[in-house]
mmCIF file of N, CA and C in Angstrom:
data_model
loop_
_atom_site.group_PDB
_atom_site.id
_atom_site.type_symbol
_atom_site.label_atom_id
_atom_site.label_comp_id
_atom_site.label_asym_id
_atom_site.label_seq_id
_atom_site.Cartn_x
_atom_site.Cartn_y
_atom_site.Cartn_z
ATOM 1 N N MET Z 571 101.416 198.003 68.858
ATOM 2 C CA MET Z 571 101.785 196.619 68.860
ATOM 3 C C MET Z 571 103.273 196.512 69.150
ATOM 4 N N LYS Z 572 103.670 195.603 70.029
ATOM 5 C CA LYS Z 572 105.066 195.354 70.315
ATOM 6 C C LYS Z 572 105.502 194.114 69.563
ATOM 7 N N ILE Z 573 106.710 194.155 69.050
ATOM 8 C CA ILE Z 573 107.275 193.005 68.354
ATOM 9 C C ILE Z 573 108.455 192.510 69.177
ATOM 10 N N PHE Z 574 108.479 191.225 69.443
ATOM 11 C CA PHE Z 574 109.561 190.621 70.202
ATOM 12 C C PHE Z 574 110.294 189.644 69.297
ATOM 13 N N TYR Z 575 111.603 189.708 69.323
ATOM 14 C CA TYR Z 575 112.416 188.789 68.550
ATOM 15 C C TYR Z 575 113.004 187.758 69.498
ATOM 16 N N MET Z 576 112.820 186.495 69.179
ATOM 17 C CA MET Z 576 113.323 185.422 70.017
ATOM 18 C C MET Z 576 114.130 184.476 69.151
ATOM 19 N N PRO Z 577 115.123 183.820 69.754
ATOM 20 C CA PRO Z 577 115.857 182.797 69.007
ATOM 21 C C PRO Z 577 114.904 181.723 68.508
ATOM 22 N N LYS Z 578 115.219 181.176 67.354
ATOM 23 C CA LYS Z 578 114.371 180.156 66.749
ATOM 24 C C LYS Z 578 114.175 178.969 67.689
ATOM 25 N N SER Z 579 115.198 178.614 68.466
ATOM 26 C CA SER Z 579 115.067 177.485 69.384
ATOM 27 C C SER Z 579 114.006 177.744 70.446
ATOM 28 N N VAL Z 580 113.879 178.988 70.911
ATOM 29 C CA VAL Z 580 112.856 179.333 71.903
ATOM 30 C C VAL Z 580 111.471 179.198 71.289
ATOM 31 N N ILE Z 581 111.316 179.670 70.072
ATOM 32 C CA ILE Z 581 110.027 179.575 69.371
ATOM 33 C C ILE Z 581 109.670 178.108 69.153
ATOM 34 N N GLN Z 582 110.651 177.301 68.744
ATOM 35 C CA GLN Z 582 110.389 175.883 68.528
ATOM 36 C C GLN Z 582 109.963 175.192 69.814
ATOM 37 N N ASP Z 583 110.664 175.476 70.922
ATOM 38 C CA ASP Z 583 110.309 174.870 72.204
ATOM 39 C C ASP Z 583 108.890 175.252 72.616
ATOM 40 N N TYR Z 584 108.542 176.524 72.451
ATOM 41 C CA TYR Z 584 107.202 176.990 72.807
ATOM 42 C C TYR Z 584 106.145 176.297 71.948
ATOM 43 N N ALA Z 585 106.398 176.241 70.648
ATOM 44 C CA ALA Z 585 105.434 175.621 69.738
ATOM 45 C C ALA Z 585 105.235 174.146 70.071
ATOM 46 N N LYS Z 586 106.300 173.447 70.421
ATOM 47 C CA LYS Z 586 106.192 172.026 70.756
ATOM 48 C C LYS Z 586 105.397 171.817 72.044
ATOM 49 N N GLN Z 587 105.519 172.757 72.993
ATOM 50 C CA GLN Z 587 104.780 172.642 74.244
ATOM 51 C C GLN Z 587 103.285 172.880 74.020
ATOM 52 N N LYS Z 588 102.956 173.881 73.206
ATOM 53 C CA LYS Z 588 101.557 174.250 72.998
ATOM 54 C C LYS Z 588 100.862 173.363 71.973
ATOM 55 N N ILE Z 589 101.619 172.925 70.968
ATOM 56 C CA ILE Z 589 101.057 172.098 69.901
ATOM 57 C C ILE Z 589 102.008 170.913 69.713
ATOM 58 N N PRO Z 590 101.798 169.822 70.428
ATOM 59 C CA PRO Z 590 102.752 168.712 70.434
ATOM 60 C C PRO Z 590 103.107 168.149 69.059
ATOM 61 N N GLU Z 591 102.196 168.252 68.107
ATOM 62 C CA GLU Z 591 102.497 167.684 66.786
ATOM 63 C C GLU Z 591 103.449 168.556 65.962
ATOM 64 N N VAL Z 592 103.786 169.763 66.458
ATOM 65 C CA VAL Z 592 104.744 170.619 65.755
ATOM 66 C C VAL Z 592 106.135 170.047 65.946
ATOM 67 N N LYS Z 593 106.807 169.753 64.868
ATOM 68 C CA LYS Z 593 108.155 169.189 64.925
ATOM 69 C C LYS Z 593 109.225 170.270 64.787
ATOM 70 N N GLU Z 594 108.940 171.291 63.986
ATOM 71 C CA GLU Z 594 109.924 172.338 63.753
ATOM 72 C C GLU Z 594 109.204 173.598 63.282
ATOM 73 N N VAL Z 595 109.746 174.750 63.677
ATOM 74 C CA VAL Z 595 109.236 176.034 63.196
ATOM 75 C C VAL Z 595 110.182 176.485 62.091
ATOM 76 N N ILE Z 596 109.649 176.735 60.938
ATOM 77 C CA ILE Z 596 110.473 177.125 59.795
ATOM 78 C C ILE Z 596 110.300 178.619 59.556
ATOM 79 N N SER Z 597 111.410 179.307 59.429
ATOM 80 C CA SER Z 597 111.387 180.744 59.195
ATOM 81 C C SER Z 597 111.004 181.039 57.751
ATOM 82 N N MET Z 598 110.257 182.106 57.563
ATOM 83 C CA MET Z 598 109.901 182.524 56.214
ATOM 84 C C MET Z 598 110.382 183.940 55.915
ATOM 85 N N THR Z 599 111.160 184.539 56.843
ATOM 86 C CA THR Z 599 111.687 185.871 56.591
ATOM 87 C C THR Z 599 112.681 185.782 55.445
ATOM 88 N N LYS Z 600 112.506 186.648 54.470
ATOM 89 C CA LYS Z 600 113.414 186.654 53.322
ATOM 90 C C LYS Z 600 114.077 188.011 53.203
ATOM 91 N N GLY Z 601 115.288 187.991 52.694
ATOM 92 C CA GLY Z 601 116.020 189.217 52.437
ATOM 93 C C GLY Z 601 116.377 189.298 50.964
ATOM 94 N N TYR Z 602 116.644 190.512 50.516
ATOM 95 C CA TYR Z 602 117.091 190.713 49.136
ATOM 96 C C TYR Z 602 118.617 190.730 49.149
ATOM 97 N N ILE Z 603 119.197 189.713 48.517
ATOM 98 C CA ILE Z 603 120.644 189.510 48.543
ATOM 99 C C ILE Z 603 121.238 189.938 47.209
ATOM 100 N N HIS Z 604 122.181 190.874 47.270
ATOM 101 C CA HIS Z 604 122.886 191.294 46.054
ATOM 102 C C HIS Z 604 123.896 190.228 45.654
ATOM 103 N N SER Z 605 124.739 189.812 46.607
ATOM 104 C CA SER Z 605 125.755 188.807 46.328
ATOM 105 C C SER Z 605 126.352 188.304 47.638
ATOM 106 N N ILE Z 606 127.114 187.226 47.532
ATOM 107 C CA ILE Z 606 127.804 186.648 48.686
ATOM 108 C C ILE Z 606 129.247 186.380 48.294
ATOM 109 N N GLU Z 607 130.156 186.812 49.149
ATOM 110 C CA GLU Z 607 131.587 186.558 48.962
ATOM 111 C C GLU Z 607 131.988 185.529 50.018
ATOM 112 N N THR Z 608 132.523 184.403 49.595
ATOM 113 C CA THR Z 608 132.792 183.322 50.543
ATOM 114 C C THR Z 608 134.165 183.407 51.214
ATOM 115 N N CYS Z 609 135.062 184.216 50.715
ATOM 116 C CA CYS Z 609 136.408 184.287 51.293
ATOM 117 C C CYS Z 609 136.864 185.733 51.463
ATOM 118 N N GLY Z 610 136.080 186.545 52.161
ATOM 119 C CA GLY Z 610 136.432 187.937 52.388
ATOM 120 C C GLY Z 610 137.545 188.063 53.424
ATOM 121 N N THR Z 611 138.462 188.985 53.191
ATOM 122 C CA THR Z 611 139.582 189.181 54.117
ATOM 123 C C THR Z 611 139.682 190.605 54.643
ATOM 124 N N VAL Z 612 138.810 191.502 54.205
ATOM 125 C CA VAL Z 612 138.911 192.909 54.630
ATOM 126 C C VAL Z 612 137.656 193.416 55.345
ATOM 127 N N ASP Z 613 136.692 192.557 55.596
ATOM 128 C CA ASP Z 613 135.418 192.980 56.186
ATOM 129 C C ASP Z 613 135.229 192.471 57.610
ATOM 130 N N GLY Z 614 136.305 192.413 58.360
ATOM 131 C CA GLY Z 614 136.250 191.936 59.738
ATOM 132 C C GLY Z 614 137.411 191.007 60.006
ATOM 133 N N PRO Z 615 137.524 190.533 61.245
ATOM 134 C CA PRO Z 615 138.657 189.680 61.598
ATOM 135 C C PRO Z 615 138.576 188.298 60.958
ATOM 136 N N GLY Z 616 139.719 187.775 60.558
ATOM 137 C CA GLY Z 616 139.790 186.435 59.988
ATOM 138 C C GLY Z 616 139.146 186.337 58.623
ATOM 139 N N LEU Z 617 138.955 185.125 58.174
ATOM 140 C CA LEU Z 617 138.297 184.861 56.896
ATOM 141 C C LEU Z 617 136.796 185.018 57.083
ATOM 142 N N ARG Z 618 136.143 185.791 56.213
ATOM 143 C CA ARG Z 618 134.736 186.152 56.390
ATOM 144 C C ARG Z 618 133.859 185.617 55.264
ATOM 145 N N TYR Z 619 132.645 185.280 55.636
ATOM 146 C CA TYR Z 619 131.556 185.004 54.698
ATOM 147 C C TYR Z 619 130.805 186.332 54.632
ATOM 148 N N VAL Z 620 130.895 187.038 53.509
ATOM 149 C CA VAL Z 620 130.380 188.401 53.404
ATOM 150 C C VAL Z 620 129.088 188.398 52.584
ATOM 151 N N ILE Z 621 128.010 188.875 53.212
ATOM 152 C CA ILE Z 621 126.696 188.933 52.569
ATOM 153 C C ILE Z 621 126.398 190.379 52.222
ATOM 154 N N PHE Z 622 126.232 190.662 50.941
ATOM 155 C CA PHE Z 622 125.898 191.999 50.463
ATOM 156 C C PHE Z 622 124.385 192.077 50.269
ATOM 157 N N LEU Z 623 123.722 192.889 51.090
ATOM 158 C CA LEU Z 623 122.280 193.066 50.964
ATOM 159 C C LEU Z 623 121.968 194.162 49.953
ATOM 160 N N GLN Z 624 120.804 194.070 49.354
ATOM 161 C CA GLN Z 624 120.378 195.011 48.328
ATOM 162 C C GLN Z 624 119.555 196.133 48.947
ATOM 163 N N GLY Z 625 119.816 197.369 48.529
ATOM 164 C CA GLY Z 625 119.028 198.520 48.964
ATOM 165 C C GLY Z 625 119.809 199.454 49.865
ATOM 166 N N CYS Z 626 119.866 200.740 49.473
ATOM 167 C CA CYS Z 626 120.521 201.752 50.309
ATOM 168 C C CYS Z 626 119.988 203.141 49.932
ATOM 169 N N PRO Z 627 119.562 203.929 50.918
ATOM 170 C CA PRO Z 627 119.040 205.262 50.636
ATOM 171 C C PRO Z 627 120.106 206.356 50.647
ATOM 172 N N MET Z 628 121.353 206.045 50.996
ATOM 173 C CA MET Z 628 122.366 207.062 51.278
ATOM 174 C C MET Z 628 122.908 207.788 50.046
ATOM 175 N N ARG Z 629 123.197 207.086 48.987
ATOM 176 C CA ARG Z 629 123.765 207.657 47.755
ATOM 177 C C ARG Z 629 125.087 208.396 48.011
ATOM 178 N N CYS Z 630 125.973 207.766 48.774
ATOM 179 C CA CYS Z 630 127.277 208.371 49.083
ATOM 180 C C CYS Z 630 128.070 208.580 47.788
ATOM 181 N N GLN Z 631 128.715 209.709 47.679
ATOM 182 C CA GLN Z 631 129.423 210.072 46.454
ATOM 183 C C GLN Z 631 130.509 209.061 46.086
ATOM 184 N N TYR Z 632 131.201 208.530 47.073
ATOM 185 C CA TYR Z 632 132.303 207.605 46.792
ATOM 186 C C TYR Z 632 131.962 206.163 47.188
ATOM 187 N N CYS Z 633 130.716 205.793 47.060
ATOM 188 C CA CYS Z 633 130.254 204.443 47.391
ATOM 189 C C CYS Z 633 130.982 203.398 46.538
ATOM 190 N N HIS Z 634 131.415 202.318 47.198
ATOM 191 C CA HIS Z 634 132.084 201.231 46.482
ATOM 192 C C HIS Z 634 131.095 200.274 45.834
ATOM 193 N N ASN Z 635 129.820 200.347 46.233
ATOM 194 C CA ASN Z 635 128.822 199.394 45.747
ATOM 195 C C ASN Z 635 127.536 200.073 45.271
ATOM 196 N N PRO Z 636 127.608 201.008 44.335
ATOM 197 C CA PRO Z 636 126.382 201.686 43.903
ATOM 198 C C PRO Z 636 125.365 200.741 43.252
ATOM 199 N N ASP Z 637 125.817 199.575 42.812
ATOM 200 C CA ASP Z 637 124.896 198.600 42.224
ATOM 201 C C ASP Z 637 123.994 197.956 43.278
ATOM 202 N N THR Z 638 124.239 198.242 44.560
ATOM 203 C CA THR Z 638 123.386 197.709 45.635
ATOM 204 C C THR Z 638 122.332 198.710 46.093
ATOM 205 N N TRP Z 639 122.258 199.878 45.500
ATOM 206 C CA TRP Z 639 121.382 200.948 45.981
ATOM 207 C C TRP Z 639 119.891 200.640 45.862
ATOM 208 N N GLU Z 640 119.471 200.143 44.720
ATOM 209 C CA GLU Z 640 118.035 199.994 44.461
ATOM 210 C C GLU Z 640 117.412 198.883 45.310
ATOM 211 N N PRO Z 641 116.439 199.220 46.163
ATOM 212 C CA PRO Z 641 115.809 198.199 47.015
ATOM 213 C C PRO Z 641 114.887 197.282 46.215
ATOM 214 N N GLY Z 642 114.648 196.098 46.761
ATOM 215 C CA GLY Z 642 113.701 195.169 46.143
ATOM 216 C C GLY Z 642 114.253 194.404 44.967
ATOM 217 N N LYS Z 643 115.518 194.549 44.696
ATOM 218 C CA LYS Z 643 116.151 193.785 43.612
ATOM 219 C C LYS Z 643 117.026 192.716 44.233
ATOM 220 N N GLY Z 644 117.710 191.965 43.429
ATOM 221 C CA GLY Z 644 118.570 190.905 43.934
ATOM 222 C C GLY Z 644 117.795 189.620 44.114
ATOM 223 N N ASP Z 645 118.459 188.644 44.709
ATOM 224 C CA ASP Z 645 117.844 187.341 44.938
ATOM 225 C C ASP Z 645 117.131 187.351 46.283
ATOM 226 N N GLU Z 646 115.872 187.000 46.291
ATOM 227 C CA GLU Z 646 115.101 186.916 47.523
ATOM 228 C C GLU Z 646 115.382 185.557 48.157
ATOM 229 N N MET Z 647 115.988 185.569 49.371
ATOM 230 C CA MET Z 647 116.432 184.330 49.999
ATOM 231 C C MET Z 647 116.091 184.311 51.490
ATOM 232 N N THR Z 648 115.867 183.114 52.022
ATOM 233 C CA THR Z 648 115.680 182.943 53.459
ATOM 234 C C THR Z 648 117.047 182.879 54.135
ATOM 235 N N VAL Z 649 117.050 182.981 55.460
ATOM 236 C CA VAL Z 649 118.286 182.852 56.230
ATOM 237 C C VAL Z 649 118.934 181.495 55.961
ATOM 238 N N GLU Z 650 118.138 180.452 55.949
ATOM 239 C CA GLU Z 650 118.663 179.116 55.705
ATOM 240 C C GLU Z 650 119.340 179.017 54.341
ATOM 241 N N GLU Z 651 118.746 179.623 53.322
ATOM 242 C CA GLU Z 651 119.333 179.587 51.982
ATOM 243 C C GLU Z 651 120.651 180.355 51.938
ATOM 244 N N VAL Z 652 120.691 181.496 52.612
ATOM 245 C CA VAL Z 652 121.902 182.322 52.621
ATOM 246 C C VAL Z 652 123.046 181.606 53.334
ATOM 247 N N LEU Z 653 122.732 180.912 54.414
ATOM 248 C CA LEU Z 653 123.773 180.290 55.224
ATOM 249 C C LEU Z 653 124.147 178.878 54.787
ATOM 250 N N LYS Z 654 123.496 178.353 53.770
ATOM 251 C CA LYS Z 654 123.770 176.982 53.332
ATOM 252 C C LYS Z 654 125.249 176.778 53.007
ATOM 253 N N SER Z 655 125.845 177.630 52.199
ATOM 254 C CA SER Z 655 127.260 177.449 51.850
ATOM 255 C C SER Z 655 128.182 177.809 53.013
ATOM 256 N N PHE Z 656 127.726 178.706 53.906
ATOM 257 C CA PHE Z 656 128.519 179.013 55.106
ATOM 258 C C PHE Z 656 128.652 177.769 55.964
ATOM 259 N N TYR Z 657 127.543 177.106 56.254
ATOM 260 C CA TYR Z 657 127.569 175.914 57.092
ATOM 261 C C TYR Z 657 128.353 174.778 56.435
ATOM 262 N N HIS Z 658 128.335 174.739 55.126
ATOM 263 C CA HIS Z 658 129.084 173.704 54.402
ATOM 264 C C HIS Z 658 130.600 173.907 54.544
ATOM 265 N N ASN Z 659 131.022 175.146 54.827
ATOM 266 C CA ASN Z 659 132.453 175.474 54.881
ATOM 267 C C ASN Z 659 132.892 176.073 56.211
ATOM 268 N N THR Z 660 132.232 175.739 57.307
ATOM 269 C CA THR Z 660 132.542 176.368 58.599
ATOM 270 C C THR Z 660 133.984 176.168 59.039
ATOM 271 N N ALA Z 661 134.627 175.123 58.613
ATOM 272 C CA ALA Z 661 136.033 174.895 58.999
ATOM 273 C C ALA Z 661 136.924 176.070 58.582
ATOM 274 N N PHE Z 662 136.569 176.738 57.499
ATOM 275 C CA PHE Z 662 137.373 177.869 57.014
ATOM 276 C C PHE Z 662 137.134 179.143 57.828
ATOM 277 N N TYR Z 663 136.047 179.212 58.560
ATOM 278 C CA TYR Z 663 135.669 180.445 59.261
ATOM 279 C C TYR Z 663 135.922 180.396 60.767
ATOM 280 N N LYS Z 664 136.744 179.456 61.231
ATOM 281 C CA LYS Z 664 136.986 179.300 62.676
ATOM 282 C C LYS Z 664 137.511 180.571 63.336
ATOM 283 N N THR Z 665 138.390 181.304 62.648
ATOM 284 C CA THR Z 665 138.927 182.551 63.212
ATOM 285 C C THR Z 665 138.266 183.775 62.593
ATOM 286 N N GLY Z 666 137.253 183.553 61.797
ATOM 287 C CA GLY Z 666 136.536 184.647 61.145
ATOM 288 C C GLY Z 666 135.077 184.635 61.525
ATOM 289 N N GLY Z 667 134.220 184.678 60.522
ATOM 290 C CA GLY Z 667 132.789 184.685 60.785
ATOM 291 C C GLY Z 667 132.007 185.229 59.606
ATOM 292 N N VAL Z 668 130.919 185.936 59.924
ATOM 293 C CA VAL Z 668 130.010 186.459 58.904
ATOM 294 C C VAL Z 668 129.923 187.976 59.027
ATOM 295 N N THR Z 669 130.043 188.660 57.902
ATOM 296 C CA THR Z 669 129.853 190.109 57.836
ATOM 297 C C THR Z 669 128.691 190.394 56.900
ATOM 298 N N VAL Z 670 127.804 191.288 57.326
ATOM 299 C CA VAL Z 670 126.698 191.726 56.474
ATOM 300 C C VAL Z 670 126.958 193.180 56.106
ATOM 301 N N THR Z 671 126.918 193.449 54.812
ATOM 302 C CA THR Z 671 127.179 194.782 54.286
ATOM 303 C C THR Z 671 126.165 195.063 53.192
ATOM 304 N N GLY Z 672 126.427 196.018 52.365
ATOM 305 C CA GLY Z 672 125.445 196.319 51.324
ATOM 306 C C GLY Z 672 126.013 197.236 50.278
ATOM 307 N N GLY Z 673 125.000 197.901 49.979
ATOM 308 C CA GLY Z 673 123.747 198.404 50.453
ATOM 309 C C GLY Z 673 123.809 198.786 51.940
ATOM 310 N N GLU Z 674 122.620 198.972 52.468
ATOM 311 C CA GLU Z 674 122.453 199.316 53.879
ATOM 312 C C GLU Z 674 121.712 198.186 54.587
ATOM 313 N N PRO Z 675 122.431 197.370 55.381
ATOM 314 C CA PRO Z 675 121.811 196.227 56.043
ATOM 315 C C PRO Z 675 120.619 196.585 56.921
ATOM 316 N N MET Z 676 120.627 197.770 57.531
ATOM 317 C CA MET Z 676 119.546 198.139 58.447
ATOM 318 C C MET Z 676 118.206 198.329 57.737
ATOM 319 N N MET Z 677 118.206 198.400 56.407
ATOM 320 C CA MET Z 677 116.948 198.495 55.660
ATOM 321 C C MET Z 677 116.184 197.169 55.670
ATOM 322 N N GLN Z 678 116.877 196.083 56.025
ATOM 323 C CA GLN Z 678 116.246 194.762 56.074
ATOM 324 C C GLN Z 678 116.376 194.202 57.496
ATOM 325 N N MET Z 679 115.882 194.966 58.450
ATOM 326 C CA MET Z 679 116.092 194.673 59.868
ATOM 327 C C MET Z 679 115.558 193.305 60.294
ATOM 328 N N ASP Z 680 114.358 192.924 59.877
ATOM 329 C CA ASP Z 680 113.810 191.616 60.279
ATOM 330 C C ASP Z 680 114.709 190.479 59.816
ATOM 331 N N PHE Z 681 115.161 190.570 58.573
ATOM 332 C CA PHE Z 681 116.060 189.549 58.034
ATOM 333 C C PHE Z 681 117.381 189.548 58.799
ATOM 334 N N LEU Z 682 117.922 190.726 59.064
ATOM 335 C CA LEU Z 682 119.198 190.864 59.764
ATOM 336 C C LEU Z 682 119.123 190.273 61.177
ATOM 337 N N ILE Z 683 118.048 190.558 61.894
ATOM 338 C CA ILE Z 683 117.885 190.023 63.254
ATOM 339 C C ILE Z 683 117.793 188.497 63.221
ATOM 340 N N GLU Z 684 117.027 187.974 62.310
ATOM 341 C CA GLU Z 684 116.905 186.516 62.219
ATOM 342 C C GLU Z 684 118.237 185.876 61.851
ATOM 343 N N LEU Z 685 118.959 186.484 60.918
ATOM 344 C CA LEU Z 685 120.259 185.979 60.496
ATOM 345 C C LEU Z 685 121.243 185.967 61.662
ATOM 346 N N PHE Z 686 121.351 187.078 62.386
ATOM 347 C CA PHE Z 686 122.311 187.172 63.483
ATOM 348 C C PHE Z 686 121.894 186.300 64.670
ATOM 349 N N THR Z 687 120.607 186.147 64.909
ATOM 350 C CA THR Z 687 120.147 185.254 65.974
ATOM 351 C C THR Z 687 120.588 183.830 65.671
ATOM 352 N N GLU Z 688 120.399 183.403 64.445
ATOM 353 C CA GLU Z 688 120.812 182.061 64.018
ATOM 354 C C GLU Z 688 122.321 181.875 64.189
ATOM 355 N N LEU Z 689 123.102 182.854 63.761
ATOM 356 C CA LEU Z 689 124.557 182.750 63.860
ATOM 357 C C LEU Z 689 125.039 182.782 65.308
ATOM 358 N N HIS Z 690 124.456 183.647 66.119
ATOM 359 C CA HIS Z 690 124.873 183.739 67.527
ATOM 360 C C HIS Z 690 124.530 182.469 68.290
ATOM 361 N N GLU Z 691 123.406 181.831 67.955
ATOM 362 C CA GLU Z 691 123.067 180.553 68.585
ATOM 363 C C GLU Z 691 124.139 179.515 68.304
ATOM 364 N N GLY Z 692 124.772 179.599 67.147
ATOM 365 C CA GLY Z 692 125.831 178.665 66.776
ATOM 366 C C GLY Z 692 127.211 179.096 67.248
ATOM 367 N N GLY Z 693 127.297 180.263 67.896
ATOM 368 C CA GLY Z 693 128.574 180.742 68.420
ATOM 369 C C GLY Z 693 129.473 181.385 67.383
ATOM 370 N N TYR Z 694 128.921 181.843 66.275
ATOM 371 C CA TYR Z 694 129.733 182.437 65.212
ATOM 372 C C TYR Z 694 129.876 183.940 65.403
ATOM 373 N N HIS Z 695 131.033 184.476 65.037
ATOM 374 C CA HIS Z 695 131.325 185.906 65.116
ATOM 375 C C HIS Z 695 130.595 186.627 63.978
ATOM 376 N N THR Z 696 130.025 187.804 64.285
ATOM 377 C CA THR Z 696 129.312 188.571 63.262
ATOM 378 C C THR Z 696 129.771 190.024 63.256
ATOM 379 N N CYS Z 697 129.657 190.649 62.096
ATOM 380 C CA CYS Z 697 129.926 192.082 61.922
ATOM 381 C C CYS Z 697 128.851 192.672 61.020
ATOM 382 N N ILE Z 698 128.547 193.961 61.252
ATOM 383 C CA ILE Z 698 127.654 194.701 60.361
ATOM 384 C C ILE Z 698 128.445 195.886 59.829
ATOM 385 N N ASP Z 699 128.444 196.065 58.520
ATOM 386 C CA ASP Z 699 129.039 197.238 57.890
ATOM 387 C C ASP Z 699 127.884 198.140 57.470
ATOM 388 N N THR Z 700 127.677 199.216 58.233
ATOM 389 C CA THR Z 700 126.525 200.078 58.012
ATOM 390 C C THR Z 700 126.933 201.525 57.920
ATOM 391 N N SER Z 701 126.076 202.340 57.329
ATOM 392 C CA SER Z 701 126.345 203.774 57.244
ATOM 393 C C SER Z 701 125.944 204.407 58.544
#
């Protein structure tokens, strides 16, 4: 089976063409979020909205976030829920953007792709901090 990832706007346009009564396609992909830092200054250029995802298999000896190691913990949130406070404060992120770190962000690939697709559609800068 092949899986294709498309921007939400493409999916919405397709759904409206095939099923005219569809008004909007709502995402249900959820990620496990350890925490969110709204004013990060060291995780990429400019002021950053930093999302710490839960879960990491690496167990690095000098890890700064060992509390993010255990997968399946944290707050289970949709992309829309995670970005709610980001969109409320976009004026602060004009020269910055969004950084996803962890834990290991690549462990939640579906969530990460949906998150970055949403941000790129809006023209926002993104970074991934991964092992």
